mmCIF file with all atom_site columns, N, CA and C in Angstrom:
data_model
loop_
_atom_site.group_PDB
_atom_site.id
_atom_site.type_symbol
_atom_site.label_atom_id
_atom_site.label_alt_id
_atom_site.label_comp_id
_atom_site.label_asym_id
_atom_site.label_entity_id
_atom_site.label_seq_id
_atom_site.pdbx_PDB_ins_code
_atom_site.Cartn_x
_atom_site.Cartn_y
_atom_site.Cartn_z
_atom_site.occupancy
_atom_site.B_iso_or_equiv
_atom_site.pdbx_formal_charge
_atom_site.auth_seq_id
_atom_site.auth_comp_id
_atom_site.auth_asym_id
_atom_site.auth_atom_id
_atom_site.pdbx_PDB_model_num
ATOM 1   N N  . UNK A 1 1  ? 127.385 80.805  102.696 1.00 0.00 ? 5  UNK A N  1
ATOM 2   C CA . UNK A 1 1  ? 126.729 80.614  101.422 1.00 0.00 ? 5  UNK A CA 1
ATOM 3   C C  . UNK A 1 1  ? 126.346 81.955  100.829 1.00 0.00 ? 5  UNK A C  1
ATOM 4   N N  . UNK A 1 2  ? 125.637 82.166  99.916  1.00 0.00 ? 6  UNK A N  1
ATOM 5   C CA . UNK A 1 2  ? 125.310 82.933  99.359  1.00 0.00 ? 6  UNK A CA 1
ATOM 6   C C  . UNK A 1 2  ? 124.237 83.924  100.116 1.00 0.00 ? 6  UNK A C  1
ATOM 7   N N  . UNK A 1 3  ? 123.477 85.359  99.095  1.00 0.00 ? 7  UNK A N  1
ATOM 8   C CA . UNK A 1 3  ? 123.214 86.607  100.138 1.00 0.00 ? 7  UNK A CA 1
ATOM 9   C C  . UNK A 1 3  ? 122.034 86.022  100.395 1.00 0.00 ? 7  UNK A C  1
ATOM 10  N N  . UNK A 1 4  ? 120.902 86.218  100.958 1.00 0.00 ? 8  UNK A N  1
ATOM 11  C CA . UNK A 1 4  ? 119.348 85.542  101.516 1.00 0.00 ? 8  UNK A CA 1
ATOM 12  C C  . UNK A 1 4  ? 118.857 86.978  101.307 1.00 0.00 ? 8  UNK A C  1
ATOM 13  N N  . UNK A 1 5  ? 117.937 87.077  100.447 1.00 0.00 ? 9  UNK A N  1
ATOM 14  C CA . UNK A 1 5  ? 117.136 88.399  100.274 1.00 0.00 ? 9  UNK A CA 1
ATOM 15  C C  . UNK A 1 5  ? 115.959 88.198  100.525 1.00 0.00 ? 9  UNK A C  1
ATOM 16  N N  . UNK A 1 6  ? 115.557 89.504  101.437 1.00 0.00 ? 10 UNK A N  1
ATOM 17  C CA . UNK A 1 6  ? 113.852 89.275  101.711 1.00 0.00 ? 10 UNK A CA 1
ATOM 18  C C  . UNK A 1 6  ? 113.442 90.758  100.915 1.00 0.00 ? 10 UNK A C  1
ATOM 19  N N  . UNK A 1 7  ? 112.378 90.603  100.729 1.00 0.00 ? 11 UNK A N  1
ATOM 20  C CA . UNK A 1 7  ? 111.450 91.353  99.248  1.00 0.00 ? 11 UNK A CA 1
ATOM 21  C C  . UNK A 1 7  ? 110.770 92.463  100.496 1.00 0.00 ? 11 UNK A C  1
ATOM 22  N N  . UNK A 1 8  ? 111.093 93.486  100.203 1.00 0.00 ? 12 UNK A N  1
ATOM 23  C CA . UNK A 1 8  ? 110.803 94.648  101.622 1.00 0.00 ? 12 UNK A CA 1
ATOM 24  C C  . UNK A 1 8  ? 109.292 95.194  100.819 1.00 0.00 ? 12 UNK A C  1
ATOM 25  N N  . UNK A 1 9  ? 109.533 95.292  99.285  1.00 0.00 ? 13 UNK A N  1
ATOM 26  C CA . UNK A 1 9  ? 108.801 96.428  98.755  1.00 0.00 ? 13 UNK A CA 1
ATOM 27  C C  . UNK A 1 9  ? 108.535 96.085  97.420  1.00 0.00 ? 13 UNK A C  1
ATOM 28  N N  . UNK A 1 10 ? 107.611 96.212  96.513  1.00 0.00 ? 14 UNK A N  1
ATOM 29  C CA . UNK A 1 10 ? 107.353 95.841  94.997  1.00 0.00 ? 14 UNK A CA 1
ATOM 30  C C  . UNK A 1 10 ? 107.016 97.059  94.536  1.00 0.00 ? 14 UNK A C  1
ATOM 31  N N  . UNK A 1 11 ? 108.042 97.968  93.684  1.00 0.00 ? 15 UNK A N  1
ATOM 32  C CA . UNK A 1 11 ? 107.281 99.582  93.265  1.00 0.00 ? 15 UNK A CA 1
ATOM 33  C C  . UNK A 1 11 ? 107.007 99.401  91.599  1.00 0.00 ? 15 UNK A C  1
ATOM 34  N N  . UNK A 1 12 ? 105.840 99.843  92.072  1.00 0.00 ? 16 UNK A N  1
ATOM 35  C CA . UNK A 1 12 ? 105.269 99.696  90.233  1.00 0.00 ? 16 UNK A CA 1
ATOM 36  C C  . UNK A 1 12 ? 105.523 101.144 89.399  1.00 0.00 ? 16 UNK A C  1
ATOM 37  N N  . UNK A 1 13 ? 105.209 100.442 88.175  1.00 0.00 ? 17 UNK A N  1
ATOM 38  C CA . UNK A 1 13 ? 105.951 101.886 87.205  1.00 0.00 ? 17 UNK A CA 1
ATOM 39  C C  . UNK A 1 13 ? 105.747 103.209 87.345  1.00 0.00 ? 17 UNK A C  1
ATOM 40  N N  . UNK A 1 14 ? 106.597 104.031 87.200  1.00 0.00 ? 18 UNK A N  1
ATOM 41  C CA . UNK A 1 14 ? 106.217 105.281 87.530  1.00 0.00 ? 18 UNK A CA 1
ATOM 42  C C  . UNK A 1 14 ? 106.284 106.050 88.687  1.00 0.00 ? 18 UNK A C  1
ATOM 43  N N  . UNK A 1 15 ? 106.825 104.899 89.747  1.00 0.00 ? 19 UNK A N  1
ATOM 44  C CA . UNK A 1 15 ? 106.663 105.316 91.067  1.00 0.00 ? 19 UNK A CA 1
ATOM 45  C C  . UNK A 1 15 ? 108.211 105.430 91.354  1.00 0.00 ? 19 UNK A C  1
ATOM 46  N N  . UNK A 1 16 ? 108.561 105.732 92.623  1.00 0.00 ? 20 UNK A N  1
ATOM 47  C CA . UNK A 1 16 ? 110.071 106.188 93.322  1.00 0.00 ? 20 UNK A CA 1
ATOM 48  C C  . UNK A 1 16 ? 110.347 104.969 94.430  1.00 0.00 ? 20 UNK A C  1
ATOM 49  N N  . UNK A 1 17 ? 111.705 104.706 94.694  1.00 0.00 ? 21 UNK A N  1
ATOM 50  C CA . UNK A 1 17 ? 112.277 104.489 95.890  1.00 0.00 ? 21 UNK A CA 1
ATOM 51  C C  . UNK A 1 17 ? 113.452 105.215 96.394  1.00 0.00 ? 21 UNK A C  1
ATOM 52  N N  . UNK A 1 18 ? 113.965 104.947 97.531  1.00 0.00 ? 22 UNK A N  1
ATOM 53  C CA . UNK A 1 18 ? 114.936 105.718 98.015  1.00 0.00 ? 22 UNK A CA 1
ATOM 54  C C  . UNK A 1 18 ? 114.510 107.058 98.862  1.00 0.00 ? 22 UNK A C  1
ATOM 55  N N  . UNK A 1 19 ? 113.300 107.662 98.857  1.00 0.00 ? 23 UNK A N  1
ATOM 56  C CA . UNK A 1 19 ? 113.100 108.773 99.662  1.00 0.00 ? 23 UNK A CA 1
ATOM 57  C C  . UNK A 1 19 ? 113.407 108.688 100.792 1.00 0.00 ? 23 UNK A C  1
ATOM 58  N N  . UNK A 1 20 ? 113.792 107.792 101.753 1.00 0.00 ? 24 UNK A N  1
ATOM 59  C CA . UNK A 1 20 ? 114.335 108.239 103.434 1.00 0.00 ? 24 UNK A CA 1
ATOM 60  C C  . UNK A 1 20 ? 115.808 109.118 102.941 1.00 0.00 ? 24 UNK A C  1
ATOM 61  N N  . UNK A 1 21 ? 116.332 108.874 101.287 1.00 0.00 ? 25 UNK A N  1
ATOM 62  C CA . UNK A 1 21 ? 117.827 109.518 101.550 1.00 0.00 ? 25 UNK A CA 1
ATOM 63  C C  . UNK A 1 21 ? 117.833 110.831 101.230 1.00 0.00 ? 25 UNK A C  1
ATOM 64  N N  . UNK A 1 22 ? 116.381 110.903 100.586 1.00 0.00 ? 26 UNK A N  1
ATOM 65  C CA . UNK A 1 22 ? 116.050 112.931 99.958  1.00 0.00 ? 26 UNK A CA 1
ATOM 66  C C  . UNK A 1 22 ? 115.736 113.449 100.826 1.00 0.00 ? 26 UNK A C  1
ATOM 67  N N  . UNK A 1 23 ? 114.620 113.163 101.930 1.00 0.00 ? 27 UNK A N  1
ATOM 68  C CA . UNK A 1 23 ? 114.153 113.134 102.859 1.00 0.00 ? 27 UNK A CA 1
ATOM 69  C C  . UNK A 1 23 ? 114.860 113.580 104.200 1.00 0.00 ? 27 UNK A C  1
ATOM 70  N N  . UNK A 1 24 ? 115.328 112.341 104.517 1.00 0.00 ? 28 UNK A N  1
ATOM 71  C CA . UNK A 1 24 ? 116.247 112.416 105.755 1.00 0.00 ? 28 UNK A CA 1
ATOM 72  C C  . UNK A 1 24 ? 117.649 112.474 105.924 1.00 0.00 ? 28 UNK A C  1
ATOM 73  N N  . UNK A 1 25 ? 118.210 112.745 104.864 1.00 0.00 ? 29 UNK A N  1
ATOM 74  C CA . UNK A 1 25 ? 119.144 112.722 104.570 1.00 0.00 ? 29 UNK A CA 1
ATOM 75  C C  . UNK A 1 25 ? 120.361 111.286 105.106 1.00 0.00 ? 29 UNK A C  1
ATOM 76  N N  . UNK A 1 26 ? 119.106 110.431 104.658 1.00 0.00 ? 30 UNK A N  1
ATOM 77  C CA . UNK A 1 26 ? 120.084 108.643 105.413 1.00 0.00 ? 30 UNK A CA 1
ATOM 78  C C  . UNK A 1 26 ? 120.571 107.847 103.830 1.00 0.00 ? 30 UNK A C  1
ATOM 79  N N  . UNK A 1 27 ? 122.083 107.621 104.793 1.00 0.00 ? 31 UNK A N  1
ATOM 80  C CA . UNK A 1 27 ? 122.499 106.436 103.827 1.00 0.00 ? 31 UNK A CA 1
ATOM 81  C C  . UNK A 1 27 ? 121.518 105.360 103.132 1.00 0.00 ? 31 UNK A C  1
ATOM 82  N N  . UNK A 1 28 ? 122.218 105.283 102.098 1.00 0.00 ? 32 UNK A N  1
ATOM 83  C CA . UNK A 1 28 ? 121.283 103.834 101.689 1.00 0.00 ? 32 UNK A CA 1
ATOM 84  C C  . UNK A 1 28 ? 121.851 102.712 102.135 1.00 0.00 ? 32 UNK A C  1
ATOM 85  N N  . UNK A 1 29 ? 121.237 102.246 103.025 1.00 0.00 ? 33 UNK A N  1
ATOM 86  C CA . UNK A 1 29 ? 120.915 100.580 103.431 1.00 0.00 ? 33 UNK A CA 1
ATOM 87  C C  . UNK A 1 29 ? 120.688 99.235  103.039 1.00 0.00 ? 33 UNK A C  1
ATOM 88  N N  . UNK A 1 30 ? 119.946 99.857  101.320 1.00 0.00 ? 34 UNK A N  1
ATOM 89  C CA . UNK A 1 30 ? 119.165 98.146  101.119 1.00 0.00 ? 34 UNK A CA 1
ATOM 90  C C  . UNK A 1 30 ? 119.927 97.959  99.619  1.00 0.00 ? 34 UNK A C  1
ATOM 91  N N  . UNK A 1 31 ? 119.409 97.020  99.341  1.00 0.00 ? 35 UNK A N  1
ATOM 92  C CA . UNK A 1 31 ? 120.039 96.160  97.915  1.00 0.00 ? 35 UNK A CA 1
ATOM 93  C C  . UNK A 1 31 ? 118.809 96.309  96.984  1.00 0.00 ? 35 UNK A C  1
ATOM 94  N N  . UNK A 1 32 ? 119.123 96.567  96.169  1.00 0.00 ? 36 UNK A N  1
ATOM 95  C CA . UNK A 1 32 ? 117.969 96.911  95.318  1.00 0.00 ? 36 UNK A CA 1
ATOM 96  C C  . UNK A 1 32 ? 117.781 96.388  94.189  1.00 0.00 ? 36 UNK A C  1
ATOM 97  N N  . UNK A 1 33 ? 116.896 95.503  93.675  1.00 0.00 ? 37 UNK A N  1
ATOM 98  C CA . UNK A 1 33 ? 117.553 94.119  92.637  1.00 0.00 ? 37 UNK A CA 1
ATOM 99  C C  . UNK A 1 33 ? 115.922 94.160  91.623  1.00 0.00 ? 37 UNK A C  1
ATOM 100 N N  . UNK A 1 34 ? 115.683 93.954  90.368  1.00 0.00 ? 38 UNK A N  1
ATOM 101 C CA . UNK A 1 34 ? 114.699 94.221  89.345  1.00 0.00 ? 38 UNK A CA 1
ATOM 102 C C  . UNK A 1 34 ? 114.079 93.009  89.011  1.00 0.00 ? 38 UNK A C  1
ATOM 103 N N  . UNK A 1 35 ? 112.643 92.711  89.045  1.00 0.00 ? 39 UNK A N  1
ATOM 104 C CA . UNK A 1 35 ? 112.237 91.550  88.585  1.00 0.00 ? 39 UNK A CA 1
ATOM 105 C C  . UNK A 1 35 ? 112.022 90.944  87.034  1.00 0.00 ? 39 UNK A C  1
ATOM 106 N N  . UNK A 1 36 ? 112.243 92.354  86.248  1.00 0.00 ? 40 UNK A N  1
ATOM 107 C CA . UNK A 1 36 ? 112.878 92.009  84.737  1.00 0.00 ? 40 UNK A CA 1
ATOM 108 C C  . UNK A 1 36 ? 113.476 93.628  84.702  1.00 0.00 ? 40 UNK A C  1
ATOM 109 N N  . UNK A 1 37 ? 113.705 93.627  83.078  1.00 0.00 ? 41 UNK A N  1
ATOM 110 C CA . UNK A 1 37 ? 114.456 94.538  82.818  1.00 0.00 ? 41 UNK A CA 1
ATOM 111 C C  . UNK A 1 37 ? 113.883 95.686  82.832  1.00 0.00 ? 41 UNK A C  1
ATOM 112 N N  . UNK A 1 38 ? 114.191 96.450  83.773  1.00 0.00 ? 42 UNK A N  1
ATOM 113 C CA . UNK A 1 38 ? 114.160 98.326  84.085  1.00 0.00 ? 42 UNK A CA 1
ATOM 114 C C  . UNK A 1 38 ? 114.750 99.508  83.729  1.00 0.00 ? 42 UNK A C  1
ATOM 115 N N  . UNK A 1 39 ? 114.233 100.518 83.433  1.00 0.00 ? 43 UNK A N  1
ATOM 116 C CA . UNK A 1 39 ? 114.889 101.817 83.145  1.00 0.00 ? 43 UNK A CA 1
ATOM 117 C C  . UNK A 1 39 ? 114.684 102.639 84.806  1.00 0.00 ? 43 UNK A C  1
ATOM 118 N N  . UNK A 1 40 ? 115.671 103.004 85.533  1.00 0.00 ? 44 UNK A N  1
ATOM 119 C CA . UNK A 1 40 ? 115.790 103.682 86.665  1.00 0.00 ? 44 UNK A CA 1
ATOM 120 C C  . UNK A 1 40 ? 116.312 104.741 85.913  1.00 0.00 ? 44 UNK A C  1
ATOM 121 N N  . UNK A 1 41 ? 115.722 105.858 86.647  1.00 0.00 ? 45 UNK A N  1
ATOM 122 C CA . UNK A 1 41 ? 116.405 107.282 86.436  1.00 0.00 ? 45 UNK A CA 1
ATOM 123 C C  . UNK A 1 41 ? 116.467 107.929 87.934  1.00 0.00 ? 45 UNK A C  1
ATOM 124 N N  . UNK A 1 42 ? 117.769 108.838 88.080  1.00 0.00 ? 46 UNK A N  1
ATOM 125 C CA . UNK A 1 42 ? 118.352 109.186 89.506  1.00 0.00 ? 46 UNK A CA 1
ATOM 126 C C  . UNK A 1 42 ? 117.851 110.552 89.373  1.00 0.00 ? 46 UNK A C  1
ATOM 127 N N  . UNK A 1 43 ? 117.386 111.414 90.208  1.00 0.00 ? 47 UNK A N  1
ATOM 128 C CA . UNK A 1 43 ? 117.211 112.705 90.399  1.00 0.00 ? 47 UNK A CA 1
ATOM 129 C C  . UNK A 1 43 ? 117.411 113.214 91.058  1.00 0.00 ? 47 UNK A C  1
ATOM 130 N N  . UNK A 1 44 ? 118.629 113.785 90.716  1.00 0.00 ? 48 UNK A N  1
ATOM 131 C CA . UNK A 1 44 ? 119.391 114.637 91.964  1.00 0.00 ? 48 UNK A CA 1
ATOM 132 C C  . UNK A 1 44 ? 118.745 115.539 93.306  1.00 0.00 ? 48 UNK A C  1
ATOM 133 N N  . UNK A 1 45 ? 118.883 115.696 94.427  1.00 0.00 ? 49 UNK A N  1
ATOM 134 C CA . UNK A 1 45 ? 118.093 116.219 95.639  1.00 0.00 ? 49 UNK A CA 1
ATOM 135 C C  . UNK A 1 45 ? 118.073 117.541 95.231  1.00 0.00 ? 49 UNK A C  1
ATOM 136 N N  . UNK A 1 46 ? 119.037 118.284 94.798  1.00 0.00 ? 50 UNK A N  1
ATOM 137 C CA . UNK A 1 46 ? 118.456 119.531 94.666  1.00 0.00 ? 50 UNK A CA 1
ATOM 138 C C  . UNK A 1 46 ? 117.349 119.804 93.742  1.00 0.00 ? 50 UNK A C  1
ATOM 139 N N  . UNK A 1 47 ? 117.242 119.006 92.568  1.00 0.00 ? 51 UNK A N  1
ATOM 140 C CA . UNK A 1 47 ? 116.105 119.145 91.183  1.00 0.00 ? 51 UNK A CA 1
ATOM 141 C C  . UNK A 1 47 ? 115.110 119.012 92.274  1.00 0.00 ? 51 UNK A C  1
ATOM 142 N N  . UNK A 1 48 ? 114.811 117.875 93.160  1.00 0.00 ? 52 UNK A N  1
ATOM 143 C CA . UNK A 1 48 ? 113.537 117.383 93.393  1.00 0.00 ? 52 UNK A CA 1
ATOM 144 C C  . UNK A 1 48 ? 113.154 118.307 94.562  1.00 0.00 ? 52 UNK A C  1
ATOM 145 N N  . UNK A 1 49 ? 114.058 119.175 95.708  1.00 0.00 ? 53 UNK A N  1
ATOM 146 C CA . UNK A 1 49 ? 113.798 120.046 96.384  1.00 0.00 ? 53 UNK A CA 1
ATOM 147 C C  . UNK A 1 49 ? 113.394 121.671 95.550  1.00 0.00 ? 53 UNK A C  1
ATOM 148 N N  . UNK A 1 50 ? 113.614 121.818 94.730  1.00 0.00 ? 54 UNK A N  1
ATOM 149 C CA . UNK A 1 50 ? 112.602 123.155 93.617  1.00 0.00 ? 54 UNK A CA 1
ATOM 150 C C  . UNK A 1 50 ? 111.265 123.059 93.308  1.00 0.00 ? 54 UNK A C  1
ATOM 151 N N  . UNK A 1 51 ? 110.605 121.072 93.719  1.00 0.00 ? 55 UNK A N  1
ATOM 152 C CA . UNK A 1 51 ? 109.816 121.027 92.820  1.00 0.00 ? 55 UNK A CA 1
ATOM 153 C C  . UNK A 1 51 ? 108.791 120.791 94.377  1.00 0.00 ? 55 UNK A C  1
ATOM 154 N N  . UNK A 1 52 ? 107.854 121.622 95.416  1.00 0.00 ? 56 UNK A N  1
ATOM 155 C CA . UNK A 1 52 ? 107.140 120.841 96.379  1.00 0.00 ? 56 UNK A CA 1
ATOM 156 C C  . UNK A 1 52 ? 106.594 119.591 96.222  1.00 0.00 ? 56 UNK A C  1
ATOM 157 N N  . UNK A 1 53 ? 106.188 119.440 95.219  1.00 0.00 ? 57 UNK A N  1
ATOM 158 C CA . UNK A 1 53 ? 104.817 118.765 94.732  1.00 0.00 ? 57 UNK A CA 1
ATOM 159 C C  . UNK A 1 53 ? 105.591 117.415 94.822  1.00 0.00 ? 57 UNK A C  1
ATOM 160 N N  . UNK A 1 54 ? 106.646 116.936 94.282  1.00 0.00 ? 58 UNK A N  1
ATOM 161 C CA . UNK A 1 54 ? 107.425 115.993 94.299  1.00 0.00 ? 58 UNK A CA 1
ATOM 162 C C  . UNK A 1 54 ? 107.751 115.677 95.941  1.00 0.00 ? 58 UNK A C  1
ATOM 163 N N  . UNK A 1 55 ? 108.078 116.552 96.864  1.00 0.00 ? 59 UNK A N  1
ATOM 164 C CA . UNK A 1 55 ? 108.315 116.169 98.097  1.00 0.00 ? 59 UNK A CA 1
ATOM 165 C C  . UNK A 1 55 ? 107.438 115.469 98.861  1.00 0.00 ? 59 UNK A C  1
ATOM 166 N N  . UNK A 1 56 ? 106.504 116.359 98.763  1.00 0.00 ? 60 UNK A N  1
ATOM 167 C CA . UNK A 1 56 ? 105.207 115.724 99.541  1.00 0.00 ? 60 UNK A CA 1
ATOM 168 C C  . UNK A 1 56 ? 104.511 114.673 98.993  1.00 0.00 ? 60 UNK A C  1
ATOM 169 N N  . UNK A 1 57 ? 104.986 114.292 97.661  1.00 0.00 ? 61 UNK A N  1
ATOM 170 C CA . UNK A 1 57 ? 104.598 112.696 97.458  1.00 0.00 ? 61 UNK A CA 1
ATOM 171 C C  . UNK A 1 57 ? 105.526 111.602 97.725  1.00 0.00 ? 61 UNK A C  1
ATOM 172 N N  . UNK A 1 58 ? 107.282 112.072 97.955  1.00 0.00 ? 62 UNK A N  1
ATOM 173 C CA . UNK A 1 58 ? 107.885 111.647 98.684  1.00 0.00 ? 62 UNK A CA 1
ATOM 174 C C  . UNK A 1 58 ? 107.800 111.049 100.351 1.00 0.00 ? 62 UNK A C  1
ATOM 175 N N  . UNK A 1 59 ? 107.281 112.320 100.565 1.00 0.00 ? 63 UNK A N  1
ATOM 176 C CA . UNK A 1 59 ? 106.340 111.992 102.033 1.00 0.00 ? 63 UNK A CA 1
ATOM 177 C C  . UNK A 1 59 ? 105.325 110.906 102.553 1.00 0.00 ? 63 UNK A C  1
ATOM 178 N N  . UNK A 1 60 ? 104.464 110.996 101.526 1.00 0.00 ? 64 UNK A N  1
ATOM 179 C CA . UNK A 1 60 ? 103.395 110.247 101.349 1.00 0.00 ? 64 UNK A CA 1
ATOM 180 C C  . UNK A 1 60 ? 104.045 108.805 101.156 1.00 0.00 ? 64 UNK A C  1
ATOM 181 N N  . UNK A 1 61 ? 104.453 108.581 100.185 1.00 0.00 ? 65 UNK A N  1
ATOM 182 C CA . UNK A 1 61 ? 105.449 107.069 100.206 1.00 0.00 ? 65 UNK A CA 1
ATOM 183 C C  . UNK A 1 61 ? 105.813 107.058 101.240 1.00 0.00 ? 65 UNK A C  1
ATOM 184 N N  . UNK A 1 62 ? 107.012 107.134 101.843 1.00 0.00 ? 66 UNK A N  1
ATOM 185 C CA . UNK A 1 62 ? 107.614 106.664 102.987 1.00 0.00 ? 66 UNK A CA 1
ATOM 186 C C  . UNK A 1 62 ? 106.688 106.988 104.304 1.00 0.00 ? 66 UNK A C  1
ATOM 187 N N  . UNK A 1 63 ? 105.679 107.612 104.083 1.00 0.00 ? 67 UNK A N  1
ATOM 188 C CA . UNK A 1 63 ? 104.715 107.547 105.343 1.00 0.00 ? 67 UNK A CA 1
ATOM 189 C C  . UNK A 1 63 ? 103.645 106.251 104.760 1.00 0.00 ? 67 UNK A C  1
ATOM 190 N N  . UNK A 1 64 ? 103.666 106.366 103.651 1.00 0.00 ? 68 UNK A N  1
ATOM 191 C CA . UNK A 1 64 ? 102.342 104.386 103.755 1.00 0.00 ? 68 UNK A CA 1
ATOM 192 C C  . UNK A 1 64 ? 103.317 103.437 103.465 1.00 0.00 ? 68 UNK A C  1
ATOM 193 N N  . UNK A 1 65 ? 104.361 103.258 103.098 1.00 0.00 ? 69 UNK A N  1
ATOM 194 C CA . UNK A 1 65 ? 105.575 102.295 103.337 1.00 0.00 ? 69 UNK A CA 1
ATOM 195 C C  . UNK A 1 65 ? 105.770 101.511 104.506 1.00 0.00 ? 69 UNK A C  1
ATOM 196 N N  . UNK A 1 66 ? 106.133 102.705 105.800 1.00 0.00 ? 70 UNK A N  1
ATOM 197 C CA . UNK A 1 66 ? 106.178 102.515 107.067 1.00 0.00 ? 70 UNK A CA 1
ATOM 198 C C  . UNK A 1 66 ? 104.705 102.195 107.490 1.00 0.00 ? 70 UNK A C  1
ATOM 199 N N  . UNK A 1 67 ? 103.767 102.359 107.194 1.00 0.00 ? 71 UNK A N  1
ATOM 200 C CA . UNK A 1 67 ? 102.701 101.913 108.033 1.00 0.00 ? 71 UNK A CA 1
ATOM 201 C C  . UNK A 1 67 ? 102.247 101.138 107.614 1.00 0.00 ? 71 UNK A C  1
ATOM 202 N N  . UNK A 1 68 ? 102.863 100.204 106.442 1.00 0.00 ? 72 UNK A N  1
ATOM 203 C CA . UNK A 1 68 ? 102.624 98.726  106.080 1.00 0.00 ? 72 UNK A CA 1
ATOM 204 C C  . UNK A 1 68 ? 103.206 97.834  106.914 1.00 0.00 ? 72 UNK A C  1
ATOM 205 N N  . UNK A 1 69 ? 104.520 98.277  107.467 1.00 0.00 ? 73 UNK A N  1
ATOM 206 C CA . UNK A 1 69 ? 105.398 97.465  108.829 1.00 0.00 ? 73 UNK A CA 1
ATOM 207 C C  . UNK A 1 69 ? 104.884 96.912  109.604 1.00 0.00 ? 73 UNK A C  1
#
């Protein structure tokens, strides 16, 4: 039958996903699907590695992400 999706994460405006792949340099894994209509913008790893300030809030996400698990 059809795909069975479970809801990992809800990111509200303004905020990022995807940092384990800036980060750790890991494939992406998940399916990533919008509960209405969104503007996503991609930012390339090198832009966001010039900028610290951006990393370490990268950090910060995927470190309270994981400790919601």
């Amino acid at each position: 039958l059809g795909d069975v999706y479970k809801r990992q994460a809800t990111i509200n405006p303004r905020n990022f996903f995807g940092e384990e792949q800036v980060l750790f340099g890991e494939t992406n894994r998940f399916k990533y699907r919008t509960a209405e209509p969104s503007q996503i913008y991609e930012i390339p790893k090198q832009v966001i590695n010039e900028v610290p300030i951006i990393m370490w809030k990268m950090l910060e996400s995927y470190e309270f992400r994981n400790l919601e698990k």
